CSV table of C-alpha atoms in Angstrom, one decimal:
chain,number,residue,atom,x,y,z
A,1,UNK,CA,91.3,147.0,23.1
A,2,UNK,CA,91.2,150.9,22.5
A,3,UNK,CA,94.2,152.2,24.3
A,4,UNK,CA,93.6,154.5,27.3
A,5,UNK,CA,93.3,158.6,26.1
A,6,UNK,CA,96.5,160.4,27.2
A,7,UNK,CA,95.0,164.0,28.1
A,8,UNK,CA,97.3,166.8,26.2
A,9,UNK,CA,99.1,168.9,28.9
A,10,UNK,CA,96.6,171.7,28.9
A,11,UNK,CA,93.7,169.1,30.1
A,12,UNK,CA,95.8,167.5,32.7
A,13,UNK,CA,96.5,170.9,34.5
A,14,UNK,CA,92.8,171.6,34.1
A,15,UNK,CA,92.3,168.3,36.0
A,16,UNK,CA,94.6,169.0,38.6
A,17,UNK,CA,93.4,172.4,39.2
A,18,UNK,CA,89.9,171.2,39.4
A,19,UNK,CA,87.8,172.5,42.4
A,20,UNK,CA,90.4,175.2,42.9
A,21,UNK,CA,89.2,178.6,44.5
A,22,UNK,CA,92.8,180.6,44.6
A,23,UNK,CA,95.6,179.7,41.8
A,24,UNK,CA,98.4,180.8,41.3
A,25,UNK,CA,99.9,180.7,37.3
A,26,UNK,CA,104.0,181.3,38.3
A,27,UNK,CA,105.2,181.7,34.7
A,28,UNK,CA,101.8,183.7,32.8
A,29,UNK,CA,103.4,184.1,29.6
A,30,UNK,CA,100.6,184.4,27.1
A,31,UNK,CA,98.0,183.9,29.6
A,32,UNK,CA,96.5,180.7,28.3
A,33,UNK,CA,96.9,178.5,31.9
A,34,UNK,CA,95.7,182.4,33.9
A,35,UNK,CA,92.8,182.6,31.6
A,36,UNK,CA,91.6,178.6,32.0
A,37,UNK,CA,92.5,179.0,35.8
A,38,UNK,CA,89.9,181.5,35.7
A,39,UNK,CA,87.2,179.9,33.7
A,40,UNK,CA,87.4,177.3,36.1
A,41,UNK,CA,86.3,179.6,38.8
A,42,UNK,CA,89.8,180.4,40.2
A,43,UNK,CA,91.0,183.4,41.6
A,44,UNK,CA,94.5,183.4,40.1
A,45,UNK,CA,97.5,185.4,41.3
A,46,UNK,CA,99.1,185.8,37.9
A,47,UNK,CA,103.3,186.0,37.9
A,48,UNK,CA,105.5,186.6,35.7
A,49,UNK,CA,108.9,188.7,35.4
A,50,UNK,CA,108.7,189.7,31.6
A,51,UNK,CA,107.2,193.1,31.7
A,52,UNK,CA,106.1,192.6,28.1
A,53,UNK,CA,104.2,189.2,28.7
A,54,UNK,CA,102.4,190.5,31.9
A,55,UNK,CA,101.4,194.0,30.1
A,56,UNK,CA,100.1,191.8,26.7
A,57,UNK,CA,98.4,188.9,29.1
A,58,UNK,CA,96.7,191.7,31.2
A,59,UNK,CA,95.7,194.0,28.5
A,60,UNK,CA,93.5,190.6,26.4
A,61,UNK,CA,92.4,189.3,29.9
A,62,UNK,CA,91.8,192.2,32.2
A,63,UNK,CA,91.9,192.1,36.2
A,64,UNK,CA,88.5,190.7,37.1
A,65,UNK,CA,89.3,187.6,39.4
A,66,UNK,CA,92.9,188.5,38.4
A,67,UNK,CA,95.6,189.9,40.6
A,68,UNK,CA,99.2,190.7,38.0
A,69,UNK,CA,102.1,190.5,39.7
A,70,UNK,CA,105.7,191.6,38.3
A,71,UNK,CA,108.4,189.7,39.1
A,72,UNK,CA,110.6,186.3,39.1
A,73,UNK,CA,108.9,183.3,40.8
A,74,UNK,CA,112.1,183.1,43.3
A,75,UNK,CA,112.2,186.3,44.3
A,76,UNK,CA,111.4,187.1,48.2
A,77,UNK,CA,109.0,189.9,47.8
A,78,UNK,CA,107.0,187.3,45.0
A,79,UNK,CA,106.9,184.5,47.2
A,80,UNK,CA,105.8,186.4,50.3
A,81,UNK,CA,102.7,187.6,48.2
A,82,UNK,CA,101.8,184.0,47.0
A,83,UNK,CA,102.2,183.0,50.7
A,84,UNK,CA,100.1,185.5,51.8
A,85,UNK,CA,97.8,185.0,49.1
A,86,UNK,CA,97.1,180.9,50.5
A,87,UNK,CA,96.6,178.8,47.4
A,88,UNK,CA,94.9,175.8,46.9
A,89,UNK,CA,97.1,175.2,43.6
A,90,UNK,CA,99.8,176.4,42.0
A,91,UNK,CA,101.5,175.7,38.5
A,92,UNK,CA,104.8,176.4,37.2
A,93,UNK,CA,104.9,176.0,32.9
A,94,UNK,CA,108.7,176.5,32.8
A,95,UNK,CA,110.7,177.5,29.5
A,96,UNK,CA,109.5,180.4,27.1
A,97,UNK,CA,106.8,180.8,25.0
A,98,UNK,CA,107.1,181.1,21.0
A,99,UNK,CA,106.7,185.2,21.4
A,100,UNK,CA,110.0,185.1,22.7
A,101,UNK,CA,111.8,183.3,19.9
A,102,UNK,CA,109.6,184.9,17.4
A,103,UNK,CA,110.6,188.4,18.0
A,104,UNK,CA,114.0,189.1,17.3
A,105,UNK,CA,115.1,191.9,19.7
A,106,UNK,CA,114.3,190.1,22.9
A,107,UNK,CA,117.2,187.4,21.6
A,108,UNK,CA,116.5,184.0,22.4
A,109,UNK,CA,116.8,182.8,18.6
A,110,UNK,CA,119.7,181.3,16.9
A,111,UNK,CA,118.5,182.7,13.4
A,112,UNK,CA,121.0,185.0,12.0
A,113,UNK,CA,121.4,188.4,12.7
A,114,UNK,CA,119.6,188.2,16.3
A,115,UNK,CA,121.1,190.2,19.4
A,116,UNK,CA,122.0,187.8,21.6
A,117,UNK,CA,120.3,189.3,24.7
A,118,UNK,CA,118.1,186.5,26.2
A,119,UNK,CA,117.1,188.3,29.4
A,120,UNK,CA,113.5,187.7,30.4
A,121,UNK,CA,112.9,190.5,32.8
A,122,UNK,CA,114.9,193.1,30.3
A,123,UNK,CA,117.0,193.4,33.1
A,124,UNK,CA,121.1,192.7,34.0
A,125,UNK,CA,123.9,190.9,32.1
A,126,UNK,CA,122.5,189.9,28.6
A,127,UNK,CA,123.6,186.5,26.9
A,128,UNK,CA,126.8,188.6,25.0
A,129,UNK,CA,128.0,190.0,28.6
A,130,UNK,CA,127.8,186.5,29.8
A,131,UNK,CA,129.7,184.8,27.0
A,132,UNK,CA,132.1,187.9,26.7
A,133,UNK,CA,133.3,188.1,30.4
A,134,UNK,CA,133.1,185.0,32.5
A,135,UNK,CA,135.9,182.3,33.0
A,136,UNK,CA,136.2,179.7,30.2
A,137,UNK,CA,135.7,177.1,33.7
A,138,UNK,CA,132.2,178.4,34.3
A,139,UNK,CA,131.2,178.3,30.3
A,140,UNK,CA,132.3,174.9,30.8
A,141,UNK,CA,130.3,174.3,33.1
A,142,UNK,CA,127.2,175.9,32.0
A,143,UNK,CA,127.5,173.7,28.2
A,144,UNK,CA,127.9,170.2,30.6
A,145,UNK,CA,125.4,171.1,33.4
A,146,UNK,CA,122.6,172.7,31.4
A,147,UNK,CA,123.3,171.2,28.0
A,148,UNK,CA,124.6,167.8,28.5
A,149,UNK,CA,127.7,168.5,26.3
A,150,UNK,CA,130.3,166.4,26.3
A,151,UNK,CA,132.5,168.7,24.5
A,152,UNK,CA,132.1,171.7,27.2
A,153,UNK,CA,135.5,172.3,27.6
A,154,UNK,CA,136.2,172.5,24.0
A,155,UNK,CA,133.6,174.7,23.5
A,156,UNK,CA,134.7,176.7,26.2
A,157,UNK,CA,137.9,177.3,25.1
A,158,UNK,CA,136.7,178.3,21.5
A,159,UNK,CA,134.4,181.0,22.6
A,160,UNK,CA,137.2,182.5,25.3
A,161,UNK,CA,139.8,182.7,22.3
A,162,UNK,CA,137.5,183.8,20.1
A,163,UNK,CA,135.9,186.8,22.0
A,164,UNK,CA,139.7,188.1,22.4
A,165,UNK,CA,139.9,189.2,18.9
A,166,UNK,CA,135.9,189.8,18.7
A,167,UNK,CA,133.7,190.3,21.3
A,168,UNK,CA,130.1,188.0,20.7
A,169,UNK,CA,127.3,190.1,19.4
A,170,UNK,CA,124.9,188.2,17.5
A,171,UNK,CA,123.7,184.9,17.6
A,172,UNK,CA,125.9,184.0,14.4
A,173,UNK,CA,129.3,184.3,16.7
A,174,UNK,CA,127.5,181.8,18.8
A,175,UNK,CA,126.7,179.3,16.0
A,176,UNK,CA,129.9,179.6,14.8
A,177,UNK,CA,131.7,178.5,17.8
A,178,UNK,CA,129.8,175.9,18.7
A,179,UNK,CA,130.5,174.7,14.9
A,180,UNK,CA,134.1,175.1,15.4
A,181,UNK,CA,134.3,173.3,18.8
A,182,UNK,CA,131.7,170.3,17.3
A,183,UNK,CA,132.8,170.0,14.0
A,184,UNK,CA,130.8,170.5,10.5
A,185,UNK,CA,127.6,167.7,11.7
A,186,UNK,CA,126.6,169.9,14.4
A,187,UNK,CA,123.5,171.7,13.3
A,188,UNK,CA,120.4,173.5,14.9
A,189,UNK,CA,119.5,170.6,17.5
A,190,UNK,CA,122.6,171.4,19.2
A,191,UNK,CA,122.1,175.4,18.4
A,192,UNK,CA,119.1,174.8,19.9
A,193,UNK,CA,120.1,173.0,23.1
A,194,UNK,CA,123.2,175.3,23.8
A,195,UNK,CA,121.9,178.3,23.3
A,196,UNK,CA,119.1,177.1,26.0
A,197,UNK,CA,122.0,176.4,28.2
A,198,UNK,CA,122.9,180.3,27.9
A,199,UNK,CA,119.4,181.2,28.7
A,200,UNK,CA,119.3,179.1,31.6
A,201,UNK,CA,122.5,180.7,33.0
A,202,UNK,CA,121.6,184.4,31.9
A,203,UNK,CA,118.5,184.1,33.5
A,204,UNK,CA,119.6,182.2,36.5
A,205,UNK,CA,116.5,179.6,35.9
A,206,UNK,CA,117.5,176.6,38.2
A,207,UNK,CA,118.4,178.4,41.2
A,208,UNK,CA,115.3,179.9,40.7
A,209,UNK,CA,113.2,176.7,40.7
A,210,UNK,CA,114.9,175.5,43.6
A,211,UNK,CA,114.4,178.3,45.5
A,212,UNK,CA,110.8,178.8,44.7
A,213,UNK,CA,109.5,175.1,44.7
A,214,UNK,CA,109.7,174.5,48.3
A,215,UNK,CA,108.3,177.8,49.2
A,216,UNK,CA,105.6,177.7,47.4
A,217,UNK,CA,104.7,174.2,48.6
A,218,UNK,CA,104.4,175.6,51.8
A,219,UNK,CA,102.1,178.3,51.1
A,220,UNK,CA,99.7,175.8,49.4
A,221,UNK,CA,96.8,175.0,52.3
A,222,UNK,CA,96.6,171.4,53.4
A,223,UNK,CA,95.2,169.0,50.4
A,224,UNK,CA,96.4,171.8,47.6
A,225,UNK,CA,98.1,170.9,44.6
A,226,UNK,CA,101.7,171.8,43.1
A,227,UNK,CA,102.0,171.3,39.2
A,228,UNK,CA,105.3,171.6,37.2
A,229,UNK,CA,105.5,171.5,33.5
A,230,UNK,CA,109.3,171.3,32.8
A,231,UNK,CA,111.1,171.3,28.8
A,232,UNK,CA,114.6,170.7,30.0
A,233,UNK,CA,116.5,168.1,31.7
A,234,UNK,CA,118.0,169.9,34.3
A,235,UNK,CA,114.3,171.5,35.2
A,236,UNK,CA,112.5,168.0,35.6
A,237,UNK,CA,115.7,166.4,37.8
A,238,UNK,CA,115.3,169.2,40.0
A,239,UNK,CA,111.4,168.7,40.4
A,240,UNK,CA,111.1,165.1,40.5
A,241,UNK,CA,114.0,165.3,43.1
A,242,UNK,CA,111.7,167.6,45.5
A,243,UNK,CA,108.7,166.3,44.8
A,244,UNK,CA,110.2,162.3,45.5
A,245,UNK,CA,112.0,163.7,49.0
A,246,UNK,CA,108.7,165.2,50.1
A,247,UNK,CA,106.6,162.2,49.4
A,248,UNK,CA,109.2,160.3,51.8
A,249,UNK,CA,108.3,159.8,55.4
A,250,UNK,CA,112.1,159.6,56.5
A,251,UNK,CA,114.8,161.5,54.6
A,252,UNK,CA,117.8,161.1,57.0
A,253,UNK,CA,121.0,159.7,55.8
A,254,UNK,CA,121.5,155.9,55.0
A,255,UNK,CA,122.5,154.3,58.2
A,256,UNK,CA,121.2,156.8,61.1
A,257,UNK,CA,120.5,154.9,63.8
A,258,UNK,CA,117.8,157.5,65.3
A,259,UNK,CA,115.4,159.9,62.8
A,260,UNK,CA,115.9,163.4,63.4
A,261,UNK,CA,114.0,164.7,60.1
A,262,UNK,CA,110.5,165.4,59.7
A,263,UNK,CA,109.6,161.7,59.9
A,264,UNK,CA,106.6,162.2,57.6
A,265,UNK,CA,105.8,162.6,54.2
A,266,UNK,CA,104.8,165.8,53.2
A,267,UNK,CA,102.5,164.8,50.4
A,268,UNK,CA,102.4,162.9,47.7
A,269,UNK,CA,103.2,162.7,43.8
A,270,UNK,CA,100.0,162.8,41.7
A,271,UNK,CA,100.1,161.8,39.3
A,272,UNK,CA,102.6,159.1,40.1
A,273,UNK,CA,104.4,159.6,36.7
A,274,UNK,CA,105.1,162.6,34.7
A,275,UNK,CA,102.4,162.9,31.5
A,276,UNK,CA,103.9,163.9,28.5
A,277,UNK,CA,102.3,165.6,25.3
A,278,UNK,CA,100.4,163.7,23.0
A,279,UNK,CA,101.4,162.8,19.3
A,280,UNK,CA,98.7,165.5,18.5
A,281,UNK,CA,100.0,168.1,20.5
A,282,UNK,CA,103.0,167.6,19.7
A,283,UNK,CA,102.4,168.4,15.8
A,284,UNK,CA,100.3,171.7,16.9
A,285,UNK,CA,103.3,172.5,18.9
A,286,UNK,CA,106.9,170.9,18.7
A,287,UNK,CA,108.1,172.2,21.3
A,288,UNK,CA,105.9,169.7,23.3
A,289,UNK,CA,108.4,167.2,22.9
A,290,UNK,CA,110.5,167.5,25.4
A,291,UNK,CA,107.5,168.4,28.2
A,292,UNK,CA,106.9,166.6,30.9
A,293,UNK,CA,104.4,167.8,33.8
A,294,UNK,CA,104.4,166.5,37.1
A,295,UNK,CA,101.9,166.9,40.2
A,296,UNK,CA,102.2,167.1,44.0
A,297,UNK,CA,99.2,166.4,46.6
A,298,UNK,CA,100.3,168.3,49.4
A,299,UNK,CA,99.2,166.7,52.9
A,300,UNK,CA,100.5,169.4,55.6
A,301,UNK,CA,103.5,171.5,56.2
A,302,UNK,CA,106.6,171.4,58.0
């Protein structure tokens, strides 16, 4: 038996978005999902809070059937124009594009010799102010809840002694102390997931996504569709949380004699399960690997 096809992400967001007549793209980035939105008849209302990514994306696609819109998916003013905008689907591709790691200034990368800056909008405290000035607790926190490191605290502690005598600059004062707090076999899969875990505090990413999701769901018309394309672990928990509690008809505590919620399902998850990347694209694009998409039929609002 030939075993079923497993559409790569790009084709399962086309399929979701099929017979859409107003998108939204929440995270444009290069402008790939904005410009297939598009070709699939959409109008798209095209987010995205990097200054550089919007300008690049609007300059190669233009503004016909396009409407750009500067900002962070969770902020009030952005969600009041996707509300007022009524879409029939939205999609959130979470994470950051290869531009970002490949150019040095903006400072997502832990080659050597890169600012560590991290900031998406170009705005605020960058990555160094953040590592430089709050309380070894909170690092702590950040390295277990973002990173899954089970030697947070010791990790903390490193980088608060350290930045005494130096303050952190560059992405080698990072490396370094993650080296000396996880010993000589740490290499760049755990650069790679700590320094995300900075990113996601700099940027203030899960708030964000929590904030956003259930807005957004609401400004979707009856029968629209919520996709979410998530690359870390503390992303998909927080989406395949909301998107479980709204597909439940009842979500009063254990043991309440008498509902006082809702009482109805708001929707429900479609796909059931996440889909994942396929071995092929995955070997285009490794950072694949860790995606997982997940959909949400939405059946009314609240």
């Amino acid at each position: 038996m030939t075993a079923p096809h497993v559409p790569v992400l790009a084709d399962a967001v086309a399929q979701l978005a099929s017979g859409s007549r107003r998108a939204v793209d929440a995270t444009v980035g290069d402008g790939g999902h904005t410009q297939r939105l598009r070709d699939l008849g959409a109008e798209v209302l095209a987010v995205d809070c990097d200054p550089d990514a919007l300008a690049g994306a609007q300059e190669r696609l233009g503004s016909s059937g396009i409407h750009w819109v500067r900002g962070r998916f969770g902020a009030p003013e952005v969600l009041r124009r996707i509300q007022e905008f009524g879409p029939d689907f939205a999609l959130f591709d979470l994470g950051v594009s290869s531009r970002h790691f490949d150019d040095a200034g903006r400072g997502f990368s832990f080659r050597p010799n890169t600012v560590l800056d991290m900031r998406m909008d170009r705005s605020g405290p960058t990555a160094a102010d953040l590592l430089n000035t709050i309380p070894r607790d909170e690092l702590a926190t950040i390295f277990r809840e973002y990173a899954d490191e089970r030697k947070a605290s010791r990790l903390a502690t490193t980088i608060t002694r350290r930045r005494q005598r130096q303050p952190f600059r560059i992405s080698d004062d990072l490396v370094n102390a993650i080296r000396a707090a996880l010993g000589p076999r740490s290499g760049p899969s755990d650069f790679a997931r700590l320094f995300q875990a900075v990113r996601v505090a700099v940027n203030d990413e899960l708030r964000q996504l929590e904030r956003a999701l259930p807005a957004v769901r609401a400004a979707l018309v009856p029968g629209g569709r919520l996709a979410v394309i998530s690359y870390h672990s503390g992303e998909d928990r927080i989406v395949k949380r909301m998107f479980r509690e709204w597909a439940t008809d009842c979500v009063c505590p254990p043991g309440q004699p008498v509902c006082t919620c809702r009482g109805r399902a708001l929707g429900q998850r479609d796909p059931r399960r996440p889909i994942v990347s396929s071995d092929r694209e995955i070997a285009m694009n490794p950072r694949a690997r860790s995606a997982k998409l997940r959909g949400f039929l939405c059946g009314g609002h609240s």
